[in-house]
């Protein structure tokens, strides 16, 4: 059993890992180091209630501030680890502080993908509380917001900003919003809904750059076909990339590869959350998932592995999104599917993604929370039978 577990990254996965170590009876030191200045908090609210002014920083903490010391978890904030020596079992922060460890957990999450070229003032990304505060402040005056990328973060911000009275233009290079994950049928349903809420949706349009005035203030987003879309604020919502761990030899492009318990290829080094590319026995493949439920359960799974109580967990992926009066809930995993069964009654809908032989692979429910349990059970049975 290790004497000191060092968890790098005080987000959801790191926090859950630290908590689960204590809950599992671990008696050694647990040190949780995070680059941000706030204790672990709920990231999903940043594009929803927090951006809509319905919550403040103090309301979004995962645990009350005193929780960490009460559970003998040494929470070290404002500290970025930028070097790890595996042989010496140390990690060194930017300011030169040295942390030693017997087991190391990498929970550094992901970074918002930025626009490939330098962008003027007024062009935002949304990943951290700091990002959300800056964007929220800019939206205070209303105006016109161009969102580049109609993925989950982009569409949720479109929903929140519209509700705040901001004019929103949503620019998507693909044929429709959320099309890659949810397919063209659901994408078309959602596109109609966004337009009905006043969003100007530009699909099949890629962004070539940004135009600013002499003072360097953003004035417009320039589309690749030369058209300029005037705006006061822009959000680049082009997804996230794993935050590379400072360990030579652990590649992070597609995430840090782990087994089903979160072990990396380096002894006593584990990875979890958005960073981890975890082996999924049921899929027979590795998968990196950027969702809340996955980060929470992987953090706990790594704690169990450290405690020697490993169980190969292979939970059915699940995520939710709140937007334009819809609670979207997605269960399962379908990268490809043959057919989609859509059932739409105007106020709510469901979409079941099926394989060529008719097996359900995944399901999306919109405002049908009561159906999630039954669908989940069906998908688990199907997966076991496959
Ligand atoms: C705006 C937004 C909305 C979302 N909405 C939803 C939703 O509705 N539903 C859903 O299922 N999921 C949602 N998600 C995804 C969900 O929040 C993430 O999957 C989850 O937060 C991942 O947790 P994590 O601990 O792996 O990473 P993170 O939460 O990113 O935490 C990683 C932490 O590590 C720190 N760190 C990084 N490098 C270092 C270093 N070198 N040293 C020290 N610290 C470091 C970072 O600063 C960060 O605090 C949303 C995400 C965002 C950004």
Coordinates of C-alpha atoms and ligand atoms in Angstrom, one line a residue:
X1 CA 0.0 0.0 0.0
X2 CA 1.5 3.4 -0.9
X3 CA 2.1 5.9 1.9
X4 CA 1.5 9.0 -0.1
X5 CA -0.9 9.4 -3.0
X6 CA -0.4 12.6 -5.1
X7 CA -3.3 13.6 -7.3
X8 CA -2.5 16.1 -9.9
X9 CA -5.6 18.1 -11.0
X10 CA -8.2 19.2 -8.5
X11 CA -11.1 18.8 -10.9
X12 CA -13.9 16.3 -10.6
X13 CA -11.9 13.2 -11.3
X14 CA -9.1 14.1 -9.0
X15 CA -11.5 15.2 -6.2
X16 CA -13.5 11.9 -6.5
X17 CA -10.3 9.9 -6.4
X18 CA -9.1 11.7 -3.2
X19 CA -12.5 11.3 -1.5
X20 CA -12.8 7.6 -2.5
X21 CA -9.4 6.9 -1.0
X22 CA -10.5 8.2 2.3
X23 CA -13.9 6.6 2.1
X24 CA -12.1 3.3 1.3
X25 CA -10.1 3.5 4.5
X26 CA -6.8 4.7 3.1
X27 CA -4.7 5.9 6.1
X28 CA -1.7 7.5 4.3
X29 CA -1.3 11.0 2.9
X30 CA -3.6 12.2 0.1
X31 CA -2.3 15.4 -1.6
X32 CA -4.6 17.0 -4.2
X33 CA -2.8 19.6 -6.2
X34 CA -4.7 22.0 -8.6
X35 CA -3.7 24.8 -10.9
X36 CA -6.9 26.8 -10.3
X37 CA -7.4 29.0 -7.3
X38 CA -10.8 27.6 -6.3
X39 CA -11.5 24.2 -4.6
X40 CA -12.9 21.5 -6.9
X41 CA -16.1 22.8 -8.5
X42 CA -18.9 21.8 -10.9
X43 CA -17.7 22.6 -14.5
X44 CA -21.1 21.8 -16.2
X45 CA -22.8 24.9 -14.7
X46 CA -20.3 27.2 -16.4
X47 CA -22.2 27.1 -19.7
X48 CA -25.6 27.0 -17.9
X49 CA -26.8 28.5 -14.6
X50 CA -23.5 30.2 -13.8
X51 CA -23.3 31.9 -17.2
X52 CA -27.0 32.8 -16.8
X53 CA -26.2 34.6 -13.4
X54 CA -28.3 32.1 -11.5
X55 CA -25.3 30.8 -9.5
X56 CA -22.1 32.3 -8.1
X57 CA -18.7 30.8 -7.5
X58 CA -19.5 30.0 -3.9
X59 CA -22.5 27.9 -5.0
X60 CA -20.7 25.7 -7.5
X61 CA -18.2 23.9 -5.2
X62 CA -18.2 20.1 -5.3
X63 CA -17.8 20.0 -1.5
X64 CA -17.9 22.7 1.3
X65 CA -14.5 24.3 1.7
X66 CA -13.9 22.6 5.1
X67 CA -14.5 19.1 3.6
X68 CA -11.0 18.6 2.4
X69 CA -9.2 19.3 5.7
X70 CA -11.9 17.4 7.7
X71 CA -11.0 14.4 5.6
X72 CA -7.3 14.9 5.9
X73 CA -7.0 15.6 2.2
X74 CA -4.2 18.2 1.6
X75 CA -5.7 20.5 -1.0
X76 CA -3.0 22.6 -2.6
X77 CA -4.4 25.2 -4.9
X78 CA -2.9 27.7 -7.4
X79 CA -0.1 25.2 -8.0
X80 CA 0.7 23.8 -11.5
X81 CA 2.9 20.8 -11.7
X82 CA 5.1 21.1 -14.7
X83 CA 7.7 18.4 -14.1
X84 CA 7.5 14.8 -12.9
X85 CA 10.4 12.5 -12.2
X86 CA 9.1 9.0 -12.2
X87 CA 12.4 7.4 -11.1
X88 CA 12.7 9.7 -8.1
X89 CA 8.9 9.7 -7.5
X90 CA 8.6 13.5 -7.3
X91 CA 6.6 16.2 -9.0
X92 CA 7.7 19.8 -9.2
X93 CA 5.5 22.8 -9.4
X94 CA 6.2 25.9 -11.5
X95 CA 7.3 27.7 -8.3
X96 CA 9.8 24.9 -7.5
X97 CA 7.8 23.2 -4.8
X98 CA 8.6 19.4 -4.7
X99 CA 5.9 16.8 -3.9
X100 CA 6.9 13.2 -3.3
X101 CA 4.6 10.3 -4.0
X102 CA 4.3 6.5 -3.9
X103 CA 1.3 6.5 -6.2
X104 CA 0.6 9.2 -8.7
X105 CA -2.8 10.0 -10.1
X106 CA -3.0 12.2 -13.3
X107 CA -6.4 14.0 -13.4
X108 CA -5.4 17.1 -15.4
X109 CA -8.5 17.1 -17.6
X110 CA -8.6 18.9 -20.9
X111 CA -8.0 22.3 -22.3
X112 CA -10.4 24.2 -24.6
X113 CA -9.2 24.0 -28.2
X114 CA -8.3 27.5 -29.3
X115 CA -8.5 29.1 -32.7
X116 CA -5.4 28.2 -34.6
X117 CA -4.4 31.8 -35.3
X118 CA -4.0 34.7 -32.7
X119 CA -7.4 36.1 -31.9
X120 CA -8.2 39.7 -30.8
X121 CA -9.6 40.8 -27.4
X122 CA -13.3 39.7 -27.1
X123 CA -12.7 36.2 -28.5
X124 CA -13.3 33.7 -25.6
X125 CA -13.1 30.0 -24.8
X126 CA -15.0 28.3 -22.0
X127 CA -13.4 25.7 -19.8
X128 CA -12.6 27.2 -16.4
X129 CA -14.4 29.4 -13.9
X130 CA -12.1 32.2 -15.0
X131 CA -13.2 31.8 -18.6
X132 CA -16.9 31.8 -17.5
X133 CA -16.4 34.9 -15.4
X134 CA -14.9 36.7 -18.4
X135 CA -17.6 35.6 -20.8
X136 CA -20.4 36.4 -18.4
X137 CA -19.0 39.9 -17.9
X138 CA -19.0 40.5 -21.7
X139 CA -22.5 39.3 -22.1
X140 CA -23.7 41.7 -19.4
X141 CA -24.2 44.4 -22.0
X142 CA -26.2 42.3 -24.4
X143 CA -25.0 42.8 -27.9
X144 CA -24.2 40.1 -30.5
X145 CA -22.4 36.9 -29.8
X146 CA -20.9 34.7 -32.5
X147 CA -20.3 31.1 -31.3
X148 CA -17.9 29.1 -33.4
X149 CA -18.8 25.5 -33.1
X150 CA -22.2 23.9 -32.4
X151 CA -21.1 21.1 -30.1
X152 CA -22.5 20.8 -26.5
X153 CA -20.7 23.8 -25.0
X154 CA -21.5 26.0 -28.0
X155 CA -25.2 25.1 -28.1
X156 CA -25.6 25.4 -24.3
X157 CA -24.0 28.9 -24.3
X158 CA -26.3 29.8 -27.2
X159 CA -29.2 28.8 -25.0
X160 CA -28.1 30.7 -21.9
X161 CA -27.1 33.8 -23.9
X162 CA -30.3 33.9 -25.8
X163 CA -32.2 33.7 -22.5
X164 CA -30.2 36.7 -21.3
X165 CA -31.3 38.7 -24.3
X166 CA -28.1 38.4 -26.3
X167 CA -28.4 38.0 -30.1
X168 CA -26.7 34.8 -31.0
X169 CA -25.2 33.6 -34.3
X170 CA -24.1 29.9 -34.1
X171 CA -21.6 29.0 -36.8
X172 CA -21.0 25.3 -37.5
X173 CA -18.7 23.9 -40.2
X174 CA -20.7 20.6 -40.4
X175 CA -24.2 20.2 -41.8
X176 CA -26.0 20.7 -38.5
X177 CA -25.6 21.3 -34.7
X178 CA -24.4 18.3 -32.7
X179 CA -24.6 16.2 -36.0
X180 CA -21.4 14.2 -35.4
X181 CA -22.6 12.8 -32.1
X182 CA -26.4 12.7 -32.6
X183 CA -26.8 12.2 -36.3
X184 CA -28.7 14.3 -39.0
X185 CA -32.2 13.5 -37.8
X186 CA -31.7 14.8 -34.3
X187 CA -29.5 17.6 -35.5
X188 CA -32.4 18.8 -37.8
X189 CA -34.8 18.7 -34.8
X190 CA -32.5 20.7 -32.7
X191 CA -31.7 23.2 -35.4
X192 CA -35.4 24.0 -35.7
X193 CA -35.6 24.5 -32.0
X194 CA -32.6 26.8 -31.9
X195 CA -34.0 28.9 -34.8
X196 CA -37.4 29.1 -33.0
X197 CA -35.6 30.6 -30.0
X198 CA -34.1 33.3 -32.2
X199 CA -30.7 31.8 -32.8
X200 CA -29.2 32.6 -36.3
X201 CA -27.7 29.3 -37.3
X202 CA -25.1 29.2 -40.0
X203 CA -24.2 25.6 -41.0
X204 CA -21.6 24.4 -43.5
X205 CA -19.7 27.6 -42.6
X206 CA -16.1 27.7 -41.4
X207 CA -14.4 30.5 -39.7
X208 CA -11.3 32.0 -41.3
X209 CA -10.4 34.6 -38.7
X210 CA -11.5 37.7 -36.7
X211 CA -11.7 41.4 -37.5
X212 CA -10.9 44.0 -35.0
X213 CA -10.8 47.8 -34.9
X214 CA -7.8 50.0 -34.4
X215 CA -8.0 49.6 -30.7
X216 CA -7.8 45.9 -31.0
X217 CA -11.5 45.3 -30.2
X218 CA -13.3 42.5 -31.9
X219 CA -15.7 43.7 -34.6
X220 CA -16.6 40.7 -36.7
X221 CA -16.0 37.0 -37.3
X222 CA -14.7 36.4 -40.8
X223 CA -16.1 33.3 -42.6
X224 CA -13.9 31.3 -44.9
X225 CA -16.1 32.4 -47.9
X226 CA -15.1 36.0 -47.1
X227 CA -18.4 37.1 -45.4
X228 CA -18.1 39.0 -42.2
X229 CA -20.5 38.4 -39.3
X230 CA -20.5 41.5 -37.1
X231 CA -20.4 40.9 -33.4
X232 CA -19.3 42.3 -30.0
X233 CA -18.2 39.0 -28.5
X234 CA -17.1 35.6 -29.9
X235 CA -16.8 32.2 -28.3
X236 CA -14.6 29.6 -29.8
X237 CA -16.3 26.3 -28.8
X238 CA -14.3 23.8 -30.9
X239 CA -14.0 21.0 -28.2
X240 CA -11.2 20.2 -25.8
X241 CA -7.9 18.5 -26.0
X242 CA -6.3 16.4 -23.2
X243 CA -4.0 18.5 -21.0
X244 CA -0.7 16.7 -21.5
X245 CA 0.8 15.3 -18.3
X246 CA 4.4 16.4 -17.8
X247 CA 5.8 12.8 -18.0
X248 CA 8.0 12.0 -20.9
X249 CA 6.7 8.7 -22.4
X250 CA 3.0 9.1 -21.7
X251 CA 1.5 10.4 -24.9
X252 CA -1.5 12.5 -24.4
X253 CA -2.7 13.2 -28.0
X254 CA -5.7 10.9 -27.7
X255 CA -5.5 10.9 -23.9
X256 CA -3.3 8.9 -21.6
X257 CA -3.9 5.2 -22.2
X258 CA -5.0 3.1 -19.2
X259 CA -6.4 -0.3 -18.5
X260 CA -10.0 -0.6 -17.2
X261 CA -8.8 0.2 -13.6
X262 CA -7.0 3.4 -14.6
X263 CA -3.4 2.1 -14.6
X264 CA -1.1 3.6 -17.1
X265 CA 1.9 1.9 -18.6
X266 CA 4.1 3.3 -15.8
X267 CA 4.0 1.4 -12.5
X268 CA 2.1 3.3 -9.7
X269 CA 1.0 6.0 -12.1
X270 CA -2.8 6.2 -12.8
X271 CA -5.0 8.4 -15.0
X272 CA -8.7 9.3 -14.9
X273 CA -11.3 11.7 -16.2
X274 CA -11.2 13.7 -19.4
X275 CA -7.5 13.0 -19.8
X276 CA -7.7 9.2 -19.7
X277 CA -8.1 6.9 -22.7
X278 CA -9.5 4.0 -20.8
X279 CA -9.9 0.4 -21.9
X280 CA -13.5 -0.6 -22.2
X281 CA -13.9 -4.4 -22.1
X282 CA -17.4 -4.3 -23.5
X283 CA -16.3 -2.3 -26.6
X284 CA -13.0 -4.1 -26.9
X285 CA -11.4 -0.7 -27.4
X286 CA -10.1 2.3 -25.5
X287 CA -12.3 5.3 -25.2
X288 CA -11.7 8.9 -24.0
X289 CA -14.9 10.4 -22.8
X290 CA -15.4 14.0 -21.7
X291 CA -18.4 13.7 -19.5
X292 CA -19.1 14.3 -15.8
X293 CA -20.3 10.8 -14.9
X294 CA -17.3 9.2 -16.5
X295 CA -14.8 11.5 -14.6
X296 CA -16.5 10.8 -11.3
X297 CA -16.6 7.1 -11.7
X298 CA -13.1 6.8 -13.1
X299 CA -11.7 8.8 -10.2
X300 CA -13.3 6.4 -7.8
X301 CA -12.2 3.4 -9.8
X302 CA -8.5 4.6 -9.6
X303 CA -8.9 4.9 -5.8
X304 CA -10.1 1.3 -5.6
X305 CA -7.2 0.1 -7.8
X306 CA -4.7 1.9 -5.4
X307 CA -6.4 0.3 -2.5
X308 CA -6.0 -3.1 -4.1
X309 CA -9.8 -3.5 -4.5
X310 CA -9.8 -3.2 -8.2
X311 CA -12.8 -4.2 -10.2
X312 CA -12.9 -3.8 -14.0
X313 CA -15.7 -1.3 -14.2
X314 CA -17.3 -0.8 -17.6
X315 CA -20.2 1.5 -16.9
X316 CA -22.5 2.4 -19.8
X317 CA -21.5 5.9 -20.8
X318 CA -24.0 8.6 -19.9
X319 CA -24.2 12.4 -20.3
X320 CA -26.7 15.2 -20.1
X321 CA -27.1 18.6 -21.6
X322 CA -29.5 21.4 -20.7
X323 CA -30.5 23.7 -23.6
X324 CA -33.4 25.6 -25.0
X325 CA -35.9 24.1 -22.5
X326 CA -34.7 20.5 -23.2
X327 CA -32.9 18.2 -20.8
X328 CA -31.0 15.9 -23.2
X329 CA -29.9 12.6 -21.7
X330 CA -27.7 10.2 -23.7
X331 CA -27.0 6.6 -22.6
X332 CA -24.7 4.1 -24.3
X333 CA -22.1 4.7 -27.0
X334 CA -22.6 4.7 -30.8
X335 CA -19.8 6.0 -33.0
X336 CA -21.6 4.5 -36.0
X337 CA -25.1 3.3 -36.3
X338 CA -27.4 2.0 -39.2
X339 CA -30.8 3.4 -38.2
X340 CA -32.3 5.9 -35.8
X341 CA -35.8 5.4 -34.4
X342 CA -37.2 8.9 -33.7
X343 CA -40.3 9.4 -31.6
X344 CA -41.2 13.1 -31.3
X345 CA -44.3 14.6 -29.7
X346 CA -43.3 18.2 -30.0
X347 CA -42.5 18.7 -26.3
X348 CA -40.2 15.8 -25.9
X349 CA -38.5 13.2 -28.1
X350 CA -36.4 10.1 -28.1
X351 CA -33.9 8.7 -30.6
X352 CA -32.7 5.1 -30.4
X353 CA -29.5 4.4 -32.4
X354 CA -29.5 0.8 -33.8
X355 CA -27.0 -1.5 -35.4
X356 CA -27.6 -3.0 -38.9
X357 CA -29.2 -6.1 -37.1
X358 CA -31.5 -3.8 -35.1
X359 CA -29.7 -3.9 -31.8
X360 CA -29.9 -0.7 -29.7
X361 CA -26.5 0.8 -29.2
X362 CA -27.4 4.1 -27.6
X363 CA -30.4 6.3 -26.8
X364 CA -31.0 10.0 -26.6
X365 CA -33.9 11.3 -24.6
X366 CA -35.2 14.9 -24.6
X367 CA -37.4 15.8 -21.6
X368 CA -38.2 12.1 -20.9
X369 CA -36.3 11.5 -17.7
X370 CA -38.6 8.7 -16.7
X371 CA -37.5 6.5 -19.6
X372 CA -33.8 6.7 -18.9
X373 CA -33.7 3.8 -16.4
X374 CA -35.6 1.3 -18.7
X375 CA -33.4 2.2 -21.7
X376 CA -30.2 1.8 -19.7
X377 CA -31.3 -1.6 -18.5
X378 CA -32.1 -2.6 -22.1
X379 CA -28.8 -1.4 -23.3
X380 CA -26.9 -3.3 -20.6
X381 CA -28.8 -6.5 -21.5
X382 CA -28.0 -6.0 -25.2
X383 CA -24.4 -5.3 -24.5
X384 CA -24.0 -8.5 -22.4
X385 CA -25.7 -10.5 -25.2
X386 CA -23.6 -9.1 -28.0
Ligands
LIG1 C1 -18.6 24.4 -20.0 C2 -18.7 23.0 -19.8 C3 -19.9 22.4 -19.6 C4 -20.0 21.0 -19.4 N1 -21.3 20.4 -19.3 C5 -21.4 19.1 -19.1 C6 -22.7 18.5 -19.0 O1 -23.7 19.1 -19.1 N2 -22.7 17.1 -18.9 C7 -21.6 16.4 -18.8 O2 -21.7 15.1 -18.6 N3 -20.4 16.9 -18.8 C8 -20.2 18.3 -19.0 N4 -19.0 18.8 -19.1 C9 -17.8 18.0 -19.0 C10 -17.4 17.7 -17.6 O3 -17.4 18.9 -16.8 C11 -16.0 17.1 -17.6 O4 -16.1 15.9 -18.2 C12 -15.3 17.0 -16.2 O5 -15.2 18.2 -15.6 C13 -14.0 16.3 -16.4 O6 -13.4 16.3 -15.1 P1 -11.8 16.1 -15.0 O7 -11.5 16.1 -13.5 O8 -11.3 15.0 -15.8 O9 -11.1 17.4 -15.6 P2 -11.3 19.0 -15.2 O10 -12.6 19.2 -14.6 O11 -10.9 19.7 -16.4 O12 -10.2 19.2 -14.1 C14 -8.8 19.1 -14.3 C15 -8.2 20.1 -13.4 O13 -6.8 19.9 -13.4 C16 -6.1 21.1 -13.4 N5 -4.8 20.9 -14.0 C17 -4.4 20.7 -15.3 N6 -3.1 20.6 -15.5 C18 -2.6 20.7 -14.3 C19 -1.2 20.6 -13.8 N7 -0.2 20.4 -14.6 N8 -1.0 20.8 -12.4 C20 -2.1 21.0 -11.6 N9 -3.4 21.1 -12.0 C21 -3.6 20.9 -13.3 C22 -7.0 22.0 -14.2 O14 -6.7 23.4 -14.0 C23 -8.4 21.5 -13.7 O15 -8.8 22.3 -12.6 C24 -18.9 20.2 -19.3 C25 -17.6 20.8 -19.5 C26 -17.5 22.2 -19.7 C27 -16.1 22.8 -19.8

